[in-house]
Structures are given as structure tokens and as C-alpha cells.
């Protein structure tokens, strides 16, 4: 027996609805993919926290009051040490104040009595490296200064500026990064709260530099401190906002640490909620599509 006219009209109507629904589902799927890509690729503020143990670190100072180092009891050379430039001793309450863009290379060496000494070399491009304030007055420094500070007790040196951790392993290099860990903290989408975007272990001998963007031309300023104690290396902790942490490993600069865009789906609570809602809606649409297909399936008593 053939389908009645009313039934045929109902079937045609359902087919048209199914066709419109499939078009809507395709549009929704495209919009969903674009929305997920948008929220994943939206730029964020990334804070890199680096901790570890190193034998050498280089700092290019910024203008910040935190860059004030206690160097009481140190032996210093104002200028390149030679026969005409003798070393001088600094009394108690002596503090070093760097000028902006002064570079400090910090390491630990053995003194003549085999005890450990902190060696700091300050350099500046043709201008004064800064000045020293002590109980005996102020000392204007030249563009090259060497300071040797006996390590009698544990101390902290806080700083802000461009920071280069470790030395790239090569000929003539004897001071390297011994160990370290990088943690990336990223801001949530549309919120000021943050979440941990990733943790990375560093290898011995790595050299680290944080950059502001992918062009790798502008270094980021970092804030941190060194903990000096009676050993041949020192602990460090630094924090800074940036886009790419470049790792120089055995002469190669191909290793970059950046937050994974894909990891945001699971680690950013906002994106995880958005993708969960979209996936749920899509599943409901699939279920509705199955119901429509089942409704369109002709019944046995409606066919010849």
C-alpha cells in the first residue's frame, strides 16, 4: 500500500528540516572550531619562574632600587688590575649602586688560602659602572671594576635586569649551570587569576635568556636573588614576564621553552569550561539528528 498524501507531505517536511538542521550543524561546528582556536591563540601574560644552582650568572642592571649590593669587607679594583692599579679594601657598611645597563658577571673562585670568594666583575660601555657608598664616603667607579668578597656567612643579592643564567659549554668555559627548573605561570582567559602552564627541567650546562617576543631581539627584565653560601656554586631564583625562554645547549640555540597552546584546553579552567559546553551541545545535536533520521525511516505498514 502506498504512502498517503498527508504522510508524504510529513516525510518531505521532515527531510527539509533535516537538511536545514545538517546545514546548521555544519555552521555550528565551524563556529565552534573558530571559537576554540580564538580562545587558544589569544595572547596571554606569561610569567617564567626559574630556580636552580649555577656557578655563573650575568646581569644587565635596570634602574631599580633593589639593585643595591652589600659588599662590606670586599677587595676591589677600580679599573683593570695591574701594577699601577692596586687593590683597595672596603670597610663595613659598603654598598654598590650600579648605573643602568651596567653588566655584572657573578661567580665563585678559590682564594689563596683555598677558601671560597665571590668574584663580581662590573663592566659598562665607556661610562661609569656606578658608585660605592661607604662610611668613608662615595667612590665613583670606572667602566671596569673587579670585586672579591670573602664568603664568611650566607647572604642574598637581589637584583632586577636582563639575566643570563649559566654559560654555554665551550672552550675556556669552566663555570656552568648545574641544575634548574622552569615553571611557566599563565593568566587565565578574561580573568586576572593564573594557572601553571608547564614545568620543565634543565640540563647541566644550559644557558638561559628570556625574550619579550618571538623575534628574540628584546630581552626581558627579570627580578630575583642569589643565595651565596660557602660552596662553589650559588642558588638562584628569578621571575620575569616574557614570551620565549631561549636555551643554549652545547652551542645550539634551537631549544625554546614556551607555553603550549594546546595545553590551555585542559589547564585553563575557562577554556576547559567553554570546550566542555561546546562539546556537550554538539553531542546533543548529534542525538537530535539521530532522532530525525529515525523519524524519517519508513515504517513497514506504510510501504507496499
PDB file of C-alpha atoms in Angstrom:
ATOM      1  CA  UNK A   1       0.000   0.000   0.000  1.00  0.00           C
ATOM      2  CA  UNK A   2       1.441   3.434  -0.927  1.00  0.00           C
ATOM      3  CA  UNK A   3       2.007   6.298   1.460  1.00  0.00           C
ATOM      4  CA  UNK A   4      -0.944   8.622   1.946  1.00  0.00           C
ATOM      5  CA  UNK A   5      -0.741  12.202   0.751  1.00  0.00           C
ATOM      6  CA  UNK A   6      -0.557  13.512   4.314  1.00  0.00           C
ATOM      7  CA  UNK A   7       2.231  11.093   5.178  1.00  0.00           C
ATOM      8  CA  UNK A   8       4.180  12.025   2.071  1.00  0.00           C
ATOM      9  CA  UNK A   9       3.907  15.703   2.975  1.00  0.00           C
ATOM     10  CA  UNK A  10       5.107  14.962   6.515  1.00  0.00           C
ATOM     11  CA  UNK A  11       8.078  12.998   5.195  1.00  0.00           C
ATOM     12  CA  UNK A  12       9.020  15.787   2.783  1.00  0.00           C
ATOM     13  CA  UNK A  13       8.726  18.323   5.606  1.00  0.00           C
ATOM     14  CA  UNK A  14      10.951  16.231   7.867  1.00  0.00           C
ATOM     15  CA  UNK A  15      13.507  15.840   5.081  1.00  0.00           C
ATOM     16  CA  UNK A  16      13.613  19.599   4.601  1.00  0.00           C
ATOM     17  CA  UNK A  17      14.003  20.102   8.342  1.00  0.00           C
ATOM     18  CA  UNK A  18      16.795  17.528   8.421  1.00  0.00           C
ATOM     19  CA  UNK A  19      18.550  19.272   5.542  1.00  0.00           C
ATOM     20  CA  UNK A  20      18.317  22.647   7.320  1.00  0.00           C
ATOM     21  CA  UNK A  21      19.434  21.028  10.562  1.00  0.00           C
ATOM     22  CA  UNK A  22      22.512  19.492   8.893  1.00  0.00           C
ATOM     23  CA  UNK A  23      23.449  22.885   7.467  1.00  0.00           C
ATOM     24  CA  UNK A  24      23.017  24.456  10.900  1.00  0.00           C
ATOM     25  CA  UNK A  25      25.114  21.686  12.455  1.00  0.00           C
ATOM     26  CA  UNK A  26      27.924  22.295   9.947  1.00  0.00           C
ATOM     27  CA  UNK A  27      27.846  26.042  10.608  1.00  0.00           C
ATOM     28  CA  UNK A  28      27.855  25.400  14.370  1.00  0.00           C
ATOM     29  CA  UNK A  29      30.839  23.042  14.014  1.00  0.00           C
ATOM     30  CA  UNK A  30      32.809  25.657  12.032  1.00  0.00           C
ATOM     31  CA  UNK A  31      31.957  28.378  14.572  1.00  0.00           C
ATOM     32  CA  UNK A  32      32.923  26.059  17.421  1.00  0.00           C
ATOM     33  CA  UNK A  33      36.334  25.304  15.872  1.00  0.00           C
ATOM     34  CA  UNK A  34      36.984  29.005  15.199  1.00  0.00           C
ATOM     35  CA  UNK A  35      35.948  29.940  18.754  1.00  0.00           C
ATOM     36  CA  UNK A  36      38.232  27.317  20.297  1.00  0.00           C
ATOM     37  CA  UNK A  37      41.139  28.463  18.098  1.00  0.00           C
ATOM     38  CA  UNK A  38      40.430  32.086  19.053  1.00  0.00           C
ATOM     39  CA  UNK A  39      40.494  31.473  22.801  1.00  0.00           C
ATOM     40  CA  UNK A  40      43.550  29.219  22.454  1.00  0.00           C
ATOM     41  CA  UNK A  41      45.576  31.726  20.435  1.00  0.00           C
ATOM     42  CA  UNK A  42      44.528  34.816  22.379  1.00  0.00           C
ATOM     43  CA  UNK A  43      47.750  36.412  23.724  1.00  0.00           C
ATOM     44  CA  UNK A  44      48.430  35.965  27.436  1.00  0.00           C
ATOM     45  CA  UNK A  45      50.818  37.268  30.061  1.00  0.00           C
ATOM     46  CA  UNK A  46      53.375  34.553  30.826  1.00  0.00           C
ATOM     47  CA  UNK A  47      55.498  34.629  33.964  1.00  0.00           C
ATOM     48  CA  UNK A  48      58.614  32.449  33.914  1.00  0.00           C
ATOM     49  CA  UNK A  49      59.926  31.321  37.306  1.00  0.00           C
ATOM     50  CA  UNK A  50      63.379  29.765  37.189  1.00  0.00           C
ATOM     51  CA  UNK A  51      65.155  28.190  40.147  1.00  0.00           C
ATOM     52  CA  UNK A  52      68.356  26.231  40.324  1.00  0.00           C
ATOM     53  CA  UNK A  53      72.024  26.008  41.143  1.00  0.00           C
ATOM     54  CA  UNK A  54      74.671  27.694  38.982  1.00  0.00           C
ATOM     55  CA  UNK A  55      78.340  28.591  39.012  1.00  0.00           C
ATOM     56  CA  UNK A  56      77.882  31.746  36.931  1.00  0.00           C
ATOM     57  CA  UNK A  57      75.230  34.333  36.157  1.00  0.00           C
ATOM     58  CA  UNK A  58      75.310  37.585  34.178  1.00  0.00           C
ATOM     59  CA  UNK A  59      73.010  40.525  34.934  1.00  0.00           C
ATOM     60  CA  UNK A  60      72.453  43.752  32.980  1.00  0.00           C
ATOM     61  CA  UNK A  61      71.028  46.066  35.631  1.00  0.00           C
ATOM     62  CA  UNK A  62      67.879  48.115  35.169  1.00  0.00           C
ATOM     63  CA  UNK A  63      67.011  51.231  37.139  1.00  0.00           C
ATOM     64  CA  UNK A  64      65.555  49.758  40.300  1.00  0.00           C
ATOM     65  CA  UNK A  65      66.199  50.391  43.975  1.00  0.00           C
ATOM     66  CA  UNK A  66      66.538  46.663  44.548  1.00  0.00           C
ATOM     67  CA  UNK A  67      69.933  46.781  42.795  1.00  0.00           C
ATOM     68  CA  UNK A  68      71.855  47.647  45.945  1.00  0.00           C
ATOM     69  CA  UNK A  69      74.504  45.150  46.996  1.00  0.00           C
ATOM     70  CA  UNK A  70      76.267  44.927  50.337  1.00  0.00           C
ATOM     71  CA  UNK A  71      79.972  44.453  49.573  1.00  0.00           C
ATOM     72  CA  UNK A  72      81.389  45.192  53.028  1.00  0.00           C
ATOM     73  CA  UNK A  73      84.856  43.757  53.525  1.00  0.00           C
ATOM     74  CA  UNK A  74      85.493  43.252  49.814  1.00  0.00           C
ATOM     75  CA  UNK A  75      88.740  43.832  47.948  1.00  0.00           C
ATOM     76  CA  UNK A  76      88.162  45.845  44.777  1.00  0.00           C
ATOM     77  CA  UNK A  77      89.999  47.211  41.753  1.00  0.00           C
ATOM     78  CA  UNK A  78      88.584  50.353  40.191  1.00  0.00           C
ATOM     79  CA  UNK A  79      89.753  49.707  36.653  1.00  0.00           C
ATOM     80  CA  UNK A  80      91.758  46.848  35.186  1.00  0.00           C
ATOM     81  CA  UNK A  81      94.087  45.406  37.831  1.00  0.00           C
ATOM     82  CA  UNK A  82      97.780  45.989  37.038  1.00  0.00           C
ATOM     83  CA  UNK A  83     100.941  47.282  38.703  1.00  0.00           C
ATOM     84  CA  UNK A  84      99.633  50.846  38.695  1.00  0.00           C
ATOM     85  CA  UNK A  85      96.135  49.974  39.893  1.00  0.00           C
ATOM     86  CA  UNK A  86      96.369  48.380  43.301  1.00  0.00           C
ATOM     87  CA  UNK A  87      93.530  46.735  45.163  1.00  0.00           C
ATOM     88  CA  UNK A  88      91.695  48.572  47.936  1.00  0.00           C
ATOM     89  CA  UNK A  89      89.725  47.262  50.889  1.00  0.00           C
ATOM     90  CA  UNK A  90      86.155  48.322  51.606  1.00  0.00           C
ATOM     91  CA  UNK A  91      85.041  48.963  55.199  1.00  0.00           C
ATOM     92  CA  UNK A  92      81.797  47.844  56.820  1.00  0.00           C
ATOM     93  CA  UNK A  93      78.527  49.252  55.521  1.00  0.00           C
ATOM     94  CA  UNK A  94      79.801  49.498  51.951  1.00  0.00           C
ATOM     95  CA  UNK A  95      77.169  49.259  49.232  1.00  0.00           C
ATOM     96  CA  UNK A  96      77.406  49.108  45.454  1.00  0.00           C
ATOM     97  CA  UNK A  97      74.879  51.065  43.349  1.00  0.00           C
ATOM     98  CA  UNK A  98      75.043  50.243  39.601  1.00  0.00           C
ATOM     99  CA  UNK A  99      74.183  52.585  36.786  1.00  0.00           C
ATOM    100  CA  UNK A 100      71.576  51.463  34.280  1.00  0.00           C
ATOM    101  CA  UNK A 101      72.898  48.946  31.706  1.00  0.00           C
ATOM    102  CA  UNK A 102      75.917  48.057  33.832  1.00  0.00           C
ATOM    103  CA  UNK A 103      76.738  44.367  33.433  1.00  0.00           C
ATOM    104  CA  UNK A 104      77.680  42.167  36.381  1.00  0.00           C
ATOM    105  CA  UNK A 105      79.150  38.694  35.994  1.00  0.00           C
ATOM    106  CA  UNK A 106      78.970  36.755  39.254  1.00  0.00           C
ATOM    107  CA  UNK A 107      80.920  33.597  40.044  1.00  0.00           C
ATOM    108  CA  UNK A 108      82.800  31.942  42.904  1.00  0.00           C
ATOM    109  CA  UNK A 109      86.560  31.372  42.896  1.00  0.00           C
ATOM    110  CA  UNK A 110      89.182  29.952  45.255  1.00  0.00           C
ATOM    111  CA  UNK A 111      91.216  32.426  47.291  1.00  0.00           C
ATOM    112  CA  UNK A 112      94.916  31.937  48.062  1.00  0.00           C
ATOM    113  CA  UNK A 113      94.004  30.229  51.336  1.00  0.00           C
ATOM    114  CA  UNK A 114      91.679  27.862  49.386  1.00  0.00           C
ATOM    115  CA  UNK A 115      88.559  29.422  50.857  1.00  0.00           C
ATOM    116  CA  UNK A 116      85.739  30.485  48.558  1.00  0.00           C
ATOM    117  CA  UNK A 117      85.432  34.068  47.335  1.00  0.00           C
ATOM    118  CA  UNK A 118      82.640  35.764  45.460  1.00  0.00           C
ATOM    119  CA  UNK A 119      84.014  37.343  42.274  1.00  0.00           C
ATOM    120  CA  UNK A 120      81.923  40.086  40.693  1.00  0.00           C
ATOM    121  CA  UNK A 121      83.099  41.845  37.528  1.00  0.00           C
ATOM    122  CA  UNK A 122      81.207  45.035  36.657  1.00  0.00           C
ATOM    123  CA  UNK A 123      81.536  46.458  33.160  1.00  0.00           C
ATOM    124  CA  UNK A 124      79.946  49.357  31.361  1.00  0.00           C
ATOM    125  CA  UNK A 125      80.283  50.610  27.783  1.00  0.00           C
ATOM    126  CA  UNK A 126      82.592  53.600  28.172  1.00  0.00           C
ATOM    127  CA  UNK A 127      80.716  55.071  31.139  1.00  0.00           C
ATOM    128  CA  UNK A 128      80.864  54.674  34.891  1.00  0.00           C
ATOM    129  CA  UNK A 129      79.668  51.305  36.196  1.00  0.00           C
ATOM    130  CA  UNK A 130      78.164  53.025  39.211  1.00  0.00           C
ATOM    131  CA  UNK A 131      79.404  54.082  42.619  1.00  0.00           C
ATOM    132  CA  UNK A 132      80.144  52.715  46.078  1.00  0.00           C
ATOM    133  CA  UNK A 133      78.800  54.302  49.257  1.00  0.00           C
ATOM    134  CA  UNK A 134      80.648  53.565  52.477  1.00  0.00           C
ATOM    135  CA  UNK A 135      81.305  55.089  55.876  1.00  0.00           C
ATOM    136  CA  UNK A 136      84.373  56.731  54.338  1.00  0.00           C
ATOM    137  CA  UNK A 137      82.456  58.455  51.548  1.00  0.00           C
ATOM    138  CA  UNK A 138      81.405  57.866  47.957  1.00  0.00           C
ATOM    139  CA  UNK A 139      83.585  56.252  45.286  1.00  0.00           C
ATOM    140  CA  UNK A 140      82.843  56.895  41.611  1.00  0.00           C
ATOM    141  CA  UNK A 141      83.677  53.801  39.592  1.00  0.00           C
ATOM    142  CA  UNK A 142      85.245  53.416  36.160  1.00  0.00           C
ATOM    143  CA  UNK A 143      83.849  51.257  33.362  1.00  0.00           C
ATOM    144  CA  UNK A 144      85.583  48.106  34.676  1.00  0.00           C
ATOM    145  CA  UNK A 145      85.541  47.011  38.325  1.00  0.00           C
ATOM    146  CA  UNK A 146      86.574  43.755  39.974  1.00  0.00           C
ATOM    147  CA  UNK A 147      85.296  42.895  43.436  1.00  0.00           C
ATOM    148  CA  UNK A 148      86.382  39.895  45.507  1.00  0.00           C
ATOM    149  CA  UNK A 149      84.247  39.274  48.572  1.00  0.00           C
ATOM    150  CA  UNK A 150      85.188  36.634  51.175  1.00  0.00           C
ATOM    151  CA  UNK A 151      82.240  34.352  51.924  1.00  0.00           C
ATOM    152  CA  UNK A 152      82.031  34.295  55.702  1.00  0.00           C
ATOM    153  CA  UNK A 153      78.302  33.637  56.010  1.00  0.00           C
ATOM    154  CA  UNK A 154      75.257  33.057  53.831  1.00  0.00           C
ATOM    155  CA  UNK A 155      73.931  36.195  52.146  1.00  0.00           C
ATOM    156  CA  UNK A 156      71.456  37.305  49.497  1.00  0.00           C
ATOM    157  CA  UNK A 157      71.970  39.541  46.465  1.00  0.00           C
ATOM    158  CA  UNK A 158      68.683  40.827  44.998  1.00  0.00           C
ATOM    159  CA  UNK A 159      68.540  42.340  41.522  1.00  0.00           C
ATOM    160  CA  UNK A 160      66.440  43.356  38.541  1.00  0.00           C
ATOM    161  CA  UNK A 161      67.565  43.406  34.916  1.00  0.00           C
ATOM    162  CA  UNK A 162      68.297  41.278  31.887  1.00  0.00           C
ATOM    163  CA  UNK A 163      69.507  37.948  33.197  1.00  0.00           C
ATOM    164  CA  UNK A 164      71.674  35.321  31.506  1.00  0.00           C
ATOM    165  CA  UNK A 165      71.927  32.171  33.600  1.00  0.00           C
ATOM    166  CA  UNK A 166      74.915  29.862  33.187  1.00  0.00           C
ATOM    167  CA  UNK A 167      77.464  29.782  30.392  1.00  0.00           C
ATOM    168  CA  UNK A 168      77.266  27.924  27.104  1.00  0.00           C
ATOM    169  CA  UNK A 169      79.638  24.959  27.279  1.00  0.00           C
ATOM    170  CA  UNK A 170      82.678  25.504  25.087  1.00  0.00           C
ATOM    171  CA  UNK A 171      86.399  26.038  25.044  1.00  0.00           C
ATOM    172  CA  UNK A 172      87.627  28.024  28.041  1.00  0.00           C
ATOM    173  CA  UNK A 173      84.326  27.796  29.940  1.00  0.00           C
ATOM    174  CA  UNK A 174      84.632  26.445  33.479  1.00  0.00           C
ATOM    175  CA  UNK A 175      81.525  27.916  35.170  1.00  0.00           C
ATOM    176  CA  UNK A 176      78.163  26.437  34.154  1.00  0.00           C
ATOM    177  CA  UNK A 177      74.584  25.898  35.244  1.00  0.00           C
ATOM    178  CA  UNK A 178      74.489  22.777  37.401  1.00  0.00           C
ATOM    179  CA  UNK A 179      70.742  22.200  37.633  1.00  0.00           C
ATOM    180  CA  UNK A 180      67.488  24.068  37.297  1.00  0.00           C
ATOM    181  CA  UNK A 181      63.759  24.027  36.772  1.00  0.00           C
ATOM    182  CA  UNK A 182      61.432  26.315  34.816  1.00  0.00           C
ATOM    183  CA  UNK A 183      57.801  26.918  35.737  1.00  0.00           C
ATOM    184  CA  UNK A 184      55.514  28.889  33.421  1.00  0.00           C
ATOM    185  CA  UNK A 185      52.563  30.619  35.068  1.00  0.00           C
ATOM    186  CA  UNK A 186      49.943  31.899  32.625  1.00  0.00           C
ATOM    187  CA  UNK A 187      46.989  34.262  33.084  1.00  0.00           C
ATOM    188  CA  UNK A 188      43.529  32.789  32.620  1.00  0.00           C
ATOM    189  CA  UNK A 189      41.395  33.951  29.711  1.00  0.00           C
ATOM    190  CA  UNK A 190      39.462  37.133  30.611  1.00  0.00           C
ATOM    191  CA  UNK A 191      40.497  36.852  34.285  1.00  0.00           C
ATOM    192  CA  UNK A 192      43.383  38.028  36.462  1.00  0.00           C
ATOM    193  CA  UNK A 193      43.850  34.608  38.054  1.00  0.00           C
ATOM    194  CA  UNK A 194      46.748  32.457  36.944  1.00  0.00           C
ATOM    195  CA  UNK A 195      47.437  28.763  36.453  1.00  0.00           C
ATOM    196  CA  UNK A 196      50.548  26.617  35.957  1.00  0.00           C
ATOM    197  CA  UNK A 197      51.049  26.152  32.210  1.00  0.00           C
ATOM    198  CA  UNK A 198      54.070  23.858  32.417  1.00  0.00           C
ATOM    199  CA  UNK A 199      57.139  22.644  34.312  1.00  0.00           C
ATOM    200  CA  UNK A 200      60.455  21.923  32.585  1.00  0.00           C
ATOM    201  CA  UNK A 201      63.734  20.506  33.860  1.00  0.00           C
ATOM    202  CA  UNK A 202      67.032  21.996  32.690  1.00  0.00           C
ATOM    203  CA  UNK A 203      70.208  20.121  31.844  1.00  0.00           C
ATOM    204  CA  UNK A 204      73.611  20.822  33.310  1.00  0.00           C
ATOM    205  CA  UNK A 205      75.484  23.208  31.010  1.00  0.00           C
ATOM    206  CA  UNK A 206      72.402  25.043  29.694  1.00  0.00           C
ATOM    207  CA  UNK A 207      72.452  28.814  29.232  1.00  0.00           C
ATOM    208  CA  UNK A 208      69.149  30.692  29.590  1.00  0.00           C
ATOM    209  CA  UNK A 209      67.866  34.021  28.286  1.00  0.00           C
ATOM    210  CA  UNK A 210      64.259  35.253  28.425  1.00  0.00           C
ATOM    211  CA  UNK A 211      62.872  37.281  25.500  1.00  0.00           C
ATOM    212  CA  UNK A 212      59.829  39.539  25.309  1.00  0.00           C
ATOM    213  CA  UNK A 213      58.555  38.190  21.977  1.00  0.00           C
ATOM    214  CA  UNK A 214      59.119  35.642  19.229  1.00  0.00           C
ATOM    215  CA  UNK A 215      61.532  37.918  17.359  1.00  0.00           C
ATOM    216  CA  UNK A 216      64.187  37.120  20.008  1.00  0.00           C
ATOM    217  CA  UNK A 217      65.519  40.681  19.780  1.00  0.00           C
ATOM    218  CA  UNK A 218      64.313  42.207  23.054  1.00  0.00           C
ATOM    219  CA  UNK A 219      65.416  40.734  26.359  1.00  0.00           C
ATOM    220  CA  UNK A 220      63.012  40.680  29.273  1.00  0.00           C
ATOM    221  CA  UNK A 221      63.883  42.125  32.643  1.00  0.00           C
ATOM    222  CA  UNK A 222      63.792  39.644  35.469  1.00  0.00           C
ATOM    223  CA  UNK A 223      63.663  40.063  39.225  1.00  0.00           C
ATOM    224  CA  UNK A 224      65.344  37.630  41.527  1.00  0.00           C
ATOM    225  CA  UNK A 225      68.056  36.923  44.038  1.00  0.00           C
ATOM    226  CA  UNK A 226      71.211  34.894  44.520  1.00  0.00           C
ATOM    227  CA  UNK A 227      71.831  32.978  47.731  1.00  0.00           C
ATOM    228  CA  UNK A 228      75.557  32.952  48.402  1.00  0.00           C
ATOM    229  CA  UNK A 229      76.911  30.320  50.776  1.00  0.00           C
ATOM    230  CA  UNK A 230      80.189  28.539  51.378  1.00  0.00           C
ATOM    231  CA  UNK A 231      80.152  26.331  48.287  1.00  0.00           C
ATOM    232  CA  UNK A 232      81.488  26.639  44.749  1.00  0.00           C
ATOM    233  CA  UNK A 233      78.060  27.481  43.312  1.00  0.00           C
ATOM    234  CA  UNK A 234      75.048  29.507  44.404  1.00  0.00           C
ATOM    235  CA  UNK A 235      71.297  29.051  44.399  1.00  0.00           C
ATOM    236  CA  UNK A 236      69.179  31.435  42.367  1.00  0.00           C
ATOM    237  CA  UNK A 237      65.521  32.301  41.898  1.00  0.00           C
ATOM    238  CA  UNK A 238      64.330  34.639  39.119  1.00  0.00           C
ATOM    239  CA  UNK A 239      60.920  35.695  37.802  1.00  0.00           C
ATOM    240  CA  UNK A 240      60.078  37.591  34.636  1.00  0.00           C
ATOM    241  CA  UNK A 241      57.366  38.179  32.065  1.00  0.00           C
ATOM    242  CA  UNK A 242      58.196  37.093  28.536  1.00  0.00           C
ATOM    243  CA  UNK A 243      57.206  35.046  25.530  1.00  0.00           C
ATOM    244  CA  UNK A 244      60.166  32.749  24.829  1.00  0.00           C
ATOM    245  CA  UNK A 245      62.845  31.303  27.094  1.00  0.00           C
ATOM    246  CA  UNK A 246      65.822  30.506  24.866  1.00  0.00           C
ATOM    247  CA  UNK A 247      68.012  27.619  25.998  1.00  0.00           C
ATOM    248  CA  UNK A 248      71.517  27.472  24.554  1.00  0.00           C
ATOM    249  CA  UNK A 249      72.556  23.853  24.824  1.00  0.00           C
ATOM    250  CA  UNK A 250      76.005  22.722  23.740  1.00  0.00           C
ATOM    251  CA  UNK A 251      76.338  25.520  21.212  1.00  0.00           C
ATOM    252  CA  UNK A 252      72.837  25.123  19.782  1.00  0.00           C
ATOM    253  CA  UNK A 253      70.135  27.767  20.204  1.00  0.00           C
ATOM    254  CA  UNK A 254      67.299  25.674  18.768  1.00  0.00           C
ATOM    255  CA  UNK A 255      65.703  24.767  22.084  1.00  0.00           C
ATOM    256  CA  UNK A 256      62.915  27.125  23.178  1.00  0.00           C
ATOM    257  CA  UNK A 257      60.625  26.853  26.177  1.00  0.00           C
ATOM    258  CA  UNK A 258      57.171  28.346  25.599  1.00  0.00           C
ATOM    259  CA  UNK A 259      53.709  27.522  26.963  1.00  0.00           C
ATOM    260  CA  UNK A 260      51.863  25.051  24.769  1.00  0.00           C
ATOM    261  CA  UNK A 261      48.757  26.478  23.102  1.00  0.00           C
ATOM    262  CA  UNK A 262      47.114  23.043  23.156  1.00  0.00           C
ATOM    263  CA  UNK A 263      47.699  22.589  26.890  1.00  0.00           C
ATOM    264  CA  UNK A 264      45.378  25.536  27.531  1.00  0.00           C
ATOM    265  CA  UNK A 265      42.395  23.302  26.733  1.00  0.00           C
ATOM    266  CA  UNK A 266      42.982  21.266  29.896  1.00  0.00           C
ATOM    267  CA  UNK A 267      44.920  23.677  32.116  1.00  0.00           C
ATOM    268  CA  UNK A 268      42.970  26.916  31.673  1.00  0.00           C
ATOM    269  CA  UNK A 269      39.667  26.437  33.589  1.00  0.00           C
ATOM    270  CA  UNK A 270      37.845  28.981  31.405  1.00  0.00           C
ATOM    271  CA  UNK A 271      38.830  27.322  28.122  1.00  0.00           C
ATOM    272  CA  UNK A 272      38.142  23.880  29.591  1.00  0.00           C
ATOM    273  CA  UNK A 273      34.611  25.009  30.529  1.00  0.00           C
ATOM    274  CA  UNK A 274      33.993  26.542  27.084  1.00  0.00           C
ATOM    275  CA  UNK A 275      35.167  23.438  25.210  1.00  0.00           C
ATOM    276  CA  UNK A 276      33.135  21.164  27.524  1.00  0.00           C
ATOM    277  CA  UNK A 277      29.953  23.173  26.912  1.00  0.00           C
ATOM    278  CA  UNK A 278      30.515  23.238  23.150  1.00  0.00           C
ATOM    279  CA  UNK A 279      31.228  19.515  23.055  1.00  0.00           C
ATOM    280  CA  UNK A 280      28.061  18.805  25.067  1.00  0.00           C
ATOM    281  CA  UNK A 281      25.928  20.941  22.729  1.00  0.00           C
ATOM    282  CA  UNK A 282      27.433  19.185  19.714  1.00  0.00           C
ATOM    283  CA  UNK A 283      26.629  15.757  21.184  1.00  0.00           C
ATOM    284  CA  UNK A 284      23.032  16.860  21.829  1.00  0.00           C
ATOM    285  CA  UNK A 285      22.794  17.991  18.209  1.00  0.00           C
ATOM    286  CA  UNK A 286      24.087  14.615  17.049  1.00  0.00           C
ATOM    287  CA  UNK A 287      21.475  12.892  19.202  1.00  0.00           C
ATOM    288  CA  UNK A 288      18.733  15.103  17.734  1.00  0.00           C
ATOM    289  CA  UNK A 289      19.989  14.291  14.238  1.00  0.00           C
ATOM    290  CA  UNK A 290      19.630  10.571  15.006  1.00  0.00           C
ATOM    291  CA  UNK A 291      16.066  11.142  16.194  1.00  0.00           C
ATOM    292  CA  UNK A 292      15.218  12.956  12.974  1.00  0.00           C
ATOM    293  CA  UNK A 293      16.713  10.180  10.874  1.00  0.00           C
ATOM    294  CA  UNK A 294      14.739   7.614  12.848  1.00  0.00           C
ATOM    295  CA  UNK A 295      11.563   9.628  12.276  1.00  0.00           C
ATOM    296  CA  UNK A 296      12.229   9.687   8.510  1.00  0.00           C
ATOM    297  CA  UNK A 297      12.697   5.933   8.314  1.00  0.00           C
ATOM    298  CA  UNK A 298       9.555   4.490   6.628  1.00  0.00           C
ATOM    299  CA  UNK A 299       7.553   2.015   8.685  1.00  0.00           C
ATOM    300  CA  UNK A 300       6.603  -1.425   7.375  1.00  0.00           C
ATOM    301  CA  UNK A 301       2.847  -0.729   7.354  1.00  0.00           C
ATOM    302  CA  UNK A 302       3.366   2.446   5.304  1.00  0.00           C
ATOM    303  CA  UNK A 303       5.050   0.660   2.382  1.00  0.00           C
ATOM    304  CA  UNK A 304       3.672  -1.709  -0.239  1.00  0.00           C
TER     305      UNK A 304
END
